[in-house]
Tab-separated table of C-alpha atoms in Angstrom:
chain	number	residue	atom	x	y	z
L	1	MET	CA	-1.676	3.210	-13.307
L	2	ASN	CA	-0.365	1.719	-16.645
L	3	THR	CA	0.027	-1.712	-17.905
L	4	LYS	CA	1.118	-3.559	-20.678
L	5	PRO	CA	-1.517	-6.706	-21.261
L	6	PHE	CA	0.198	-9.912	-20.867
L	7	SER	CA	-1.476	-11.537	-24.053
L	8	SER	CA	1.076	-9.568	-26.280
L	9	MET	CA	4.072	-10.490	-23.975
L	10	PRO	CA	3.893	-13.992	-22.918
L	11	ARG	CA	7.395	-14.032	-20.357
L	12	ALA	CA	8.608	-10.605	-18.435
L	13	THR	CA	11.219	-10.713	-16.265
L	14	ALA	CA	12.795	-7.934	-13.767
L	15	THR	CA	15.529	-7.748	-11.226
L	16	ALA	CA	15.334	-5.328	-8.109
L	17	LEU	CA	17.338	-4.754	-5.034
L	18	ALA	CA	16.336	-3.430	-1.529
L	19	HIS	CA	18.155	-2.981	1.812
L	20	PRO	CA	16.856	-4.175	5.085
L	21	ASN	CA	16.106	-1.293	7.559
L	22	ILE	CA	16.711	-0.922	11.315
L	23	ALA	CA	13.739	1.148	13.353
L	24	PHE	CA	14.536	3.632	15.518
L	25	ILE	CA	10.801	4.329	16.415
L	26	LYS	CA	9.676	0.519	16.412
L	27	TYR	CA	6.664	-1.097	14.296
L	28	TRP	CA	4.949	-3.843	16.962
L	29	GLY	CA	1.651	-4.713	16.669
L	30	ASN	CA	-1.554	-4.576	13.766
L	31	ARG	CA	-5.179	-2.623	13.528
L	32	ASP	CA	-5.421	-4.934	10.609
L	33	ASP	CA	-3.640	-7.666	9.987
L	34	THR	CA	-4.894	-8.847	6.810
L	35	LEU	CA	-3.667	-5.212	5.120
L	36	ARG	CA	-0.658	-4.807	7.886
L	37	LEU	CA	-1.650	-1.750	9.076
L	38	PRO	CA	0.340	-0.691	12.215
L	39	LEU	CA	-1.183	0.654	15.734
L	40	SER	CA	1.540	3.471	15.471
L	41	GLY	CA	3.666	5.470	13.263
L	42	SER	CA	7.594	4.113	13.032
L	43	LEU	CA	11.295	5.781	11.674
L	44	SER	CA	14.095	4.054	10.447
L	45	MET	CA	16.885	3.722	8.414
L	46	ASN	CA	17.768	1.728	5.423
L	47	LEU	CA	21.050	-0.462	5.257
L	48	GLU	CA	23.785	0.289	2.620
L	49	GLY	CA	25.481	-3.052	1.926
L	50	LEU	CA	22.881	-5.311	3.379
L	51	GLU	CA	20.767	-6.400	0.745
L	52	THR	CA	18.036	-8.906	-0.880
L	53	ARG	CA	18.025	-8.946	-5.011
L	54	THR	CA	15.217	-10.577	-6.234
L	55	ARG	CA	14.049	-12.023	-9.729
L	56	VAL	CA	10.744	-12.053	-10.799
L	57	SER	CA	9.551	-13.970	-14.078
L	58	PHE	CA	5.862	-14.471	-15.006
L	59	ASP	CA	5.554	-16.551	-17.899
L	60	VAL	CA	2.270	-17.823	-19.342
L	61	VAL	CA	3.084	-21.805	-19.406
L	62	MET	CA	3.472	-22.006	-15.736
L	63	ASN	CA	0.374	-23.182	-13.602
L	64	ALA	CA	2.225	-22.333	-10.263
L	65	ASP	CA	3.882	-20.169	-8.215
L	66	ARG	CA	7.755	-21.397	-8.024
L	67	PHE	CA	9.885	-19.586	-5.151
L	68	ILE	CA	13.679	-20.124	-4.829
L	69	LEU	CA	15.677	-18.689	-1.732
L	70	ASN	CA	19.551	-18.351	-1.603
L	71	GLY	CA	19.748	-21.349	-4.282
L	72	GLU	CA	16.960	-23.592	-1.862
L	73	VAL	CA	13.345	-24.613	-3.305
L	74	GLN	CA	10.959	-23.150	-0.900
L	75	GLU	CA	7.797	-24.971	-0.208
L	76	GLY	CA	5.170	-24.699	2.651
L	77	ALA	CA	4.509	-21.229	4.293
L	78	GLY	CA	7.575	-19.405	2.329
L	79	LEU	CA	5.937	-20.255	-1.047
L	80	ALA	CA	2.457	-19.370	0.172
L	81	ARG	CA	3.450	-15.975	1.135
L	82	VAL	CA	5.280	-15.026	-1.816
L	83	SER	CA	2.127	-16.496	-3.779
L	84	ALA	CA	-0.339	-14.802	-1.766
L	85	PHE	CA	1.582	-11.262	-2.268
L	86	LEU	CA	1.781	-12.130	-6.180
L	87	ASP	CA	-2.018	-12.344	-5.788
L	88	HIS	CA	-2.142	-8.462	-5.317
L	89	LEU	CA	0.152	-7.714	-7.906
L	90	ARG	CA	-2.391	-10.336	-10.515
L	91	GLY	CA	-5.363	-8.509	-9.100
L	92	MET	CA	-3.454	-5.539	-10.590
L	93	ILE	CA	-3.753	-6.496	-13.934
L	94	GLY	CA	-6.841	-9.214	-13.852
L	95	GLN	CA	-4.714	-11.698	-15.067
L	96	GLN	CA	-3.978	-15.419	-13.896
L	97	ILE	CA	-0.309	-15.539	-14.625
L	98	TYR	CA	2.314	-17.609	-12.270
L	99	ALA	CA	5.988	-16.644	-11.777
L	100	LEU	CA	8.844	-17.698	-10.982
L	101	VAL	CA	10.461	-15.651	-7.805
L	102	GLU	CA	14.133	-16.053	-7.219
L	103	SER	CA	15.974	-13.918	-4.607
L	104	THR	CA	19.411	-13.941	-2.603
L	105	ASN	CA	20.323	-12.451	0.509
L	106	ASN	CA	23.800	-11.160	1.627
L	107	PHE	CA	23.002	-11.000	5.594
L	108	PRO	CA	21.527	-13.728	7.531
L	109	ALA	CA	17.957	-14.095	7.296
L	110	GLY	CA	15.204	-14.562	10.126
L	111	ALA	CA	17.524	-13.621	13.068
L	112	GLY	CA	16.380	-9.783	13.243
L	113	ILE	CA	17.670	-8.099	10.454
L	114	ALA	CA	14.810	-7.192	8.701
L	115	SER	CA	15.081	-9.857	5.919
L	116	SER	CA	11.575	-9.729	5.088
L	117	ALA	CA	11.398	-5.907	4.721
L	118	SER	CA	14.196	-6.269	2.000
L	119	ALA	CA	12.641	-9.276	0.575
L	120	PHE	CA	8.786	-7.558	0.253
L	121	ALA	CA	10.282	-4.479	-1.111
L	122	ALA	CA	12.445	-6.269	-3.633
L	123	LEU	CA	9.676	-8.229	-4.692
L	124	ALA	CA	7.332	-5.227	-4.882
L	125	MET	CA	9.653	-3.462	-7.160
L	126	ALA	CA	10.485	-6.416	-9.572
L	127	GLY	CA	7.181	-7.820	-9.804
L	128	SER	CA	5.026	-4.634	-10.701
L	129	ALA	CA	8.143	-3.464	-13.045
L	130	ALA	CA	7.762	-6.863	-14.735
L	131	LEU	CA	4.079	-6.518	-15.108
L	132	GLY	CA	4.892	-2.916	-16.332
L	133	LEU	CA	3.176	-1.295	-13.569
L	134	GLU	CA	3.982	2.370	-13.194
L	135	LEU	CA	3.649	2.896	-9.660
L	136	SER	CA	4.385	5.773	-7.513
L	137	GLU	CA	7.164	5.623	-4.616
L	138	ALA	CA	4.157	5.863	-2.436
L	139	GLN	CA	2.151	3.232	-4.042
L	140	LEU	CA	4.923	0.970	-4.179
L	141	SER	CA	5.467	1.262	-0.373
L	142	ARG	CA	1.952	0.441	0.148
L	143	LEU	CA	2.303	-2.987	-1.855
L	144	ALA	CA	5.570	-3.663	0.034
L	145	ARG	CA	3.611	-3.175	3.552
L	146	LEU	CA	1.272	-6.051	2.038
L	147	GLY	CA	3.379	-8.679	2.268
L	148	SER	CA	5.771	-7.291	5.163
L	149	GLY	CA	4.939	-4.280	7.200
L	150	SER	CA	8.281	-3.087	7.688
L	151	ALA	CA	9.066	-3.761	3.918
L	152	SER	CA	7.204	-0.128	3.440
L	153	ARG	CA	10.187	1.274	5.071
L	154	SER	CA	12.636	-0.099	2.676
L	155	VAL	CA	11.064	1.148	-0.236
L	156	PRO	CA	12.018	5.070	0.174
L	157	SER	CA	15.639	5.976	0.675
L	158	GLY	CA	17.879	6.610	3.715
L	159	PHE	CA	15.878	7.844	7.021
L	160	VAL	CA	12.095	7.213	6.768
L	161	GLU	CA	9.071	7.418	8.760
L	162	TRP	CA	6.225	4.738	7.914
L	163	TYR	CA	2.685	6.890	8.601
L	164	ALA	CA	0.062	4.798	10.572
L	165	GLY	CA	-2.777	6.410	8.317
L	166	GLU	CA	-6.098	5.876	8.555
L	167	ASP	CA	-6.766	2.999	6.181
L	168	ASP	CA	-4.599	1.201	3.191
L	169	LEU	CA	-4.467	4.422	1.291
L	170	SER	CA	-2.510	6.441	3.786
L	171	SER	CA	-0.341	4.121	5.014
L	172	TYR	CA	3.019	4.053	3.489
L	173	ALA	CA	6.598	5.506	4.469
L	174	GLU	CA	8.529	7.901	2.964
L	175	SER	CA	12.026	9.247	3.249
L	176	PHE	CA	12.711	12.626	5.564
L	177	ALA	CA	16.425	13.022	5.237
L	178	SER	CA	18.849	11.729	2.629
L	179	PRO	CA	21.782	8.695	3.215
L	180	ASP	CA	24.172	11.174	3.644
L	181	HIS	CA	22.408	14.003	6.237
L	182	TRP	CA	24.266	12.254	9.225
L	183	ASP	CA	26.985	9.949	9.484
L	184	LEU	CA	25.494	7.719	11.447
L	185	VAL	CA	26.058	4.025	10.917
L	186	ASP	CA	24.887	0.783	12.503
L	187	MET	CA	27.403	-2.017	13.604
L	188	VAL	CA	24.863	-4.691	13.614
L	189	VAL	CA	26.244	-7.541	16.491
L	190	ILE	CA	25.403	-11.195	15.472
L	191	ILE	CA	24.962	-13.249	18.243
L	192	GLU	CA	22.858	-16.161	16.613
L	193	GLU	CA	22.179	-16.484	12.421
L	194	GLY	CA	19.771	-19.397	12.388
L	195	HIS	CA	15.652	-18.427	12.357
L	196	LYS	CA	14.261	-17.147	15.129
L	197	LYS	CA	11.627	-19.296	17.050
L	198	THR	CA	8.988	-17.000	16.663
L	199	GLY	CA	8.690	-14.595	13.250
L	200	SER	CA	7.579	-11.387	13.819
L	201	THR	CA	3.911	-11.900	11.946
L	202	ALA	CA	3.289	-14.464	14.590
L	203	GLY	CA	4.490	-12.087	17.350
L	204	HIS	CA	2.728	-8.668	16.287
L	205	THR	CA	-0.717	-10.920	16.631
L	206	LEU	CA	0.480	-11.330	20.761
L	207	ALA	CA	0.994	-7.679	21.280
L	208	HIS	CA	-2.716	-6.855	21.755
L	209	SER	CA	-2.342	-9.381	24.872
L	210	SER	CA	0.127	-7.667	26.636
L	211	PRO	CA	-1.092	-4.931	29.263
L	212	LEU	CA	1.692	-2.484	28.557
L	213	ASN	CA	0.291	-2.109	25.096
L	214	THR	CA	-1.404	0.201	25.281
L	215	LEU	CA	0.751	2.572	27.375
L	216	ARG	CA	3.319	1.940	24.435
L	217	ILE	CA	1.265	3.307	21.632
L	218	GLU	CA	0.143	5.996	23.253
L	219	GLY	CA	3.735	7.167	23.772
L	220	VAL	CA	5.023	6.080	20.290
L	221	PRO	CA	4.224	10.160	18.975
L	222	ASP	CA	6.403	11.969	21.206
L	223	ARG	CA	9.350	9.611	20.966
L	224	LEU	CA	8.927	9.639	17.303
L	225	ALA	CA	8.643	13.233	17.255
L	226	ARG	CA	11.776	13.869	19.652
L	227	CYS	CA	13.578	10.898	17.291
L	228	LYS	CA	12.837	12.556	14.197
L	229	ALA	CA	13.834	15.866	15.224
L	230	ALA	CA	17.109	14.297	17.217
L	231	ILE	CA	17.979	13.141	13.527
L	232	LEU	CA	17.453	16.550	11.986
L	233	ALA	CA	19.553	18.123	14.274
L	234	HIS	CA	22.116	15.772	14.117
L	235	ASP	CA	21.534	15.339	18.354
L	236	PHE	CA	23.078	11.963	18.988
L	237	GLU	CA	22.108	11.951	22.735
L	238	ALA	CA	18.386	13.049	22.411
L	239	PHE	CA	18.358	10.203	19.486
L	240	ALA	CA	20.014	7.656	21.642
L	241	GLU	CA	17.508	8.276	24.726
L	242	MET	CA	14.359	8.140	22.313
L	243	THR	CA	15.836	5.192	20.389
L	244	GLU	CA	16.956	2.901	23.424
L	245	LEU	CA	13.570	3.963	25.286
L	246	ASP	CA	11.623	2.969	22.698
L	247	SER	CA	13.072	-0.495	21.673
L	248	ASN	CA	12.891	-1.097	25.675
L	249	TRP	CA	9.139	-0.271	25.669
L	250	MET	CA	8.662	-2.556	22.316
L	251	HIS	CA	10.575	-5.856	24.276
L	252	ALA	CA	8.499	-5.172	27.417
L	253	VAL	CA	5.494	-5.425	25.491
L	254	MET	CA	7.238	-8.697	24.372
L	255	ARG	CA	7.628	-10.256	27.682
L	256	THR	CA	4.336	-9.447	29.017
L	257	SER	CA	2.108	-10.916	26.107
L	258	THR	CA	0.835	-14.535	26.349
L	259	PRO	CA	2.691	-16.491	25.852
L	260	PRO	CA	5.547	-14.190	26.098
L	261	LEU	CA	8.369	-13.411	23.652
L	262	VAL	CA	12.090	-13.281	24.819
L	263	TYR	CA	14.396	-12.765	22.097
L	264	TRP	CA	17.180	-11.568	23.870
L	265	THR	CA	20.364	-14.131	24.783
L	266	GLN	CA	23.139	-13.547	28.028
L	267	THR	CA	24.924	-12.002	25.246
L	268	THR	CA	22.087	-9.564	24.294
L	269	GLU	CA	22.202	-8.640	27.552
L	270	LEU	CA	26.127	-8.355	27.996
L	271	VAL	CA	26.373	-6.331	24.679
L	272	LEU	CA	23.461	-3.634	25.941
L	273	TRP	CA	25.317	-3.130	29.162
L	274	GLN	CA	28.825	-2.765	27.759
L	275	VAL	CA	27.314	0.134	25.167
L	276	LEU	CA	25.789	1.970	27.952
L	277	HIS	CA	29.106	1.956	30.117
L	278	TRP	CA	30.784	3.144	27.288
L	279	ARG	CA	28.280	5.942	26.337
L	280	LYS	CA	28.269	6.482	29.867
L	281	GLN	CA	32.353	7.233	29.091
L	282	GLY	CA	32.129	9.540	26.436
L	283	HIS	CA	31.247	7.281	23.192
L	284	ALA	CA	28.653	8.174	20.857
L	285	LEU	CA	27.083	4.977	20.833
L	286	CYS	CA	23.294	3.735	21.814
L	287	THR	CA	21.403	0.536	21.259
L	288	THR	CA	18.628	-1.284	19.763
L	289	VAL	CA	17.017	-4.831	18.989
L	290	ASP	CA	14.293	-5.678	16.707
L	291	ALA	CA	12.304	-8.864	17.057
L	292	GLY	CA	15.740	-11.091	17.426
L	293	PRO	CA	19.010	-12.018	19.667
L	294	ASN	CA	20.941	-9.941	17.300
L	295	VAL	CA	21.737	-6.169	18.632
L	296	HIS	CA	22.396	-2.988	16.733
L	297	VAL	CA	24.678	-0.291	18.020
L	298	LEU	CA	24.130	2.985	16.485
L	299	GLY	CA	27.056	5.215	16.410
L	300	LEU	CA	28.467	8.119	14.572
L	301	ALA	CA	31.041	6.741	12.257
L	302	SER	CA	33.944	8.239	14.010
L	303	GLU	CA	33.231	5.719	16.659
L	304	LEU	CA	33.933	2.822	14.416
L	305	ASP	CA	37.881	2.327	14.678
L	306	PHE	CA	36.951	1.783	18.711
L	307	ALA	CA	33.770	-0.137	18.683
L	308	VAL	CA	33.954	-3.172	15.903
L	309	PRO	CA	37.174	-4.048	17.458
L	310	ALA	CA	35.701	-3.983	21.056
L	311	LEU	CA	32.438	-5.477	20.011
L	312	LYS	CA	33.840	-8.476	18.542
L	313	ALA	CA	36.298	-9.018	21.564
L	314	LEU	CA	32.671	-9.456	23.632
L	315	PRO	CA	32.171	-13.324	24.426
L	316	GLY	CA	29.690	-14.505	22.237
L	317	VAL	CA	29.774	-11.966	19.311
L	318	LYS	CA	30.244	-14.014	16.617
L	319	ASP	CA	30.810	-10.928	13.874
L	320	VAL	CA	30.033	-7.265	13.537
L	321	ILE	CA	28.775	-5.764	10.081
L	322	VAL	CA	28.830	-2.771	9.569
L	323	ALA	CA	26.208	-0.320	7.480
L	324	LYS	CA	25.693	3.394	6.453
L	325	PRO	CA	22.482	4.400	5.477
L	326	GLY	CA	21.057	2.968	2.242
L	327	GLY	CA	19.665	4.156	-0.760
L	328	GLU	CA	16.044	3.339	-1.943
L	329	ALA	CA	14.381	0.206	-3.339
L	330	ARG	CA	15.357	0.203	-7.337
L	331	VAL	CA	14.957	-1.799	-10.344
L	332	LEU	CA	18.019	-3.099	-11.455
L	333	SER	CA	17.191	-4.548	-15.238
L	334	GLN	CA	13.837	-5.122	-17.016
L	335	ASP	CA	13.283	-7.861	-19.902
């Protein structure tokens, strides 16, 4: 890992882009909340067209970090979380230098579309590039994980596996298939656009209170192996079975936690049942739901002409955002 001493460059800036991801085999609950080491491995797909762009400017004249999200200055918990992440970068160079972080999303944040995943993947890329850190993809994935567990999956390209690992060094994500491996699409059904009442970070700590959590974790290795094999073999039926089963397990844990977490709305339920009905009619469609009310309807690209207008016609559906498999997080510019 090489660095450039900041005494010789009083200001440095880099801009990066990252995509959110949708998990087929879910991440819910940590073995270590500080390092965000997950209870189990997970599988996901990056979402092309949905993106976070983040510009990080380190400057020796600044006496505190500043964070601007979608044009609005952030204070409180949002700023604190970004500053805590920047502390990891400052520790790598051994200097206390502050930064202005400017970030924008082109999709709703906080509603179950993994905005924290793309946010911290982009922040890891831009922050490390600005400081002249030369990190491998695995190192960048580990770094992003410290800000948001699912961010580790937004660093590599396409279809991704995040290894639970044994410690900080062994818990990272890597690609197992490129974006063009399969013509799968994610139709994100927008039911609510606002921030959810209980964020994922708080929700992860509740997983251990559910009597179903141990059973869920015990079943993950088998579901993960079957889901990964289905993706590699282009087997949609097997993929749909494992993806929906794993999503249902996660939400069963959420609903039986103390206090319970219920993210679904009546419209969420309607979309889930409708997609199941369409699949029984022969359509290559299935569903998964992250920590929020919005539903990810996964299907083959050949289903788009049918599924998108049919989903938009359902009562309570505000919009449908279509995303194909996306690429890796990347640095756009460096000054």
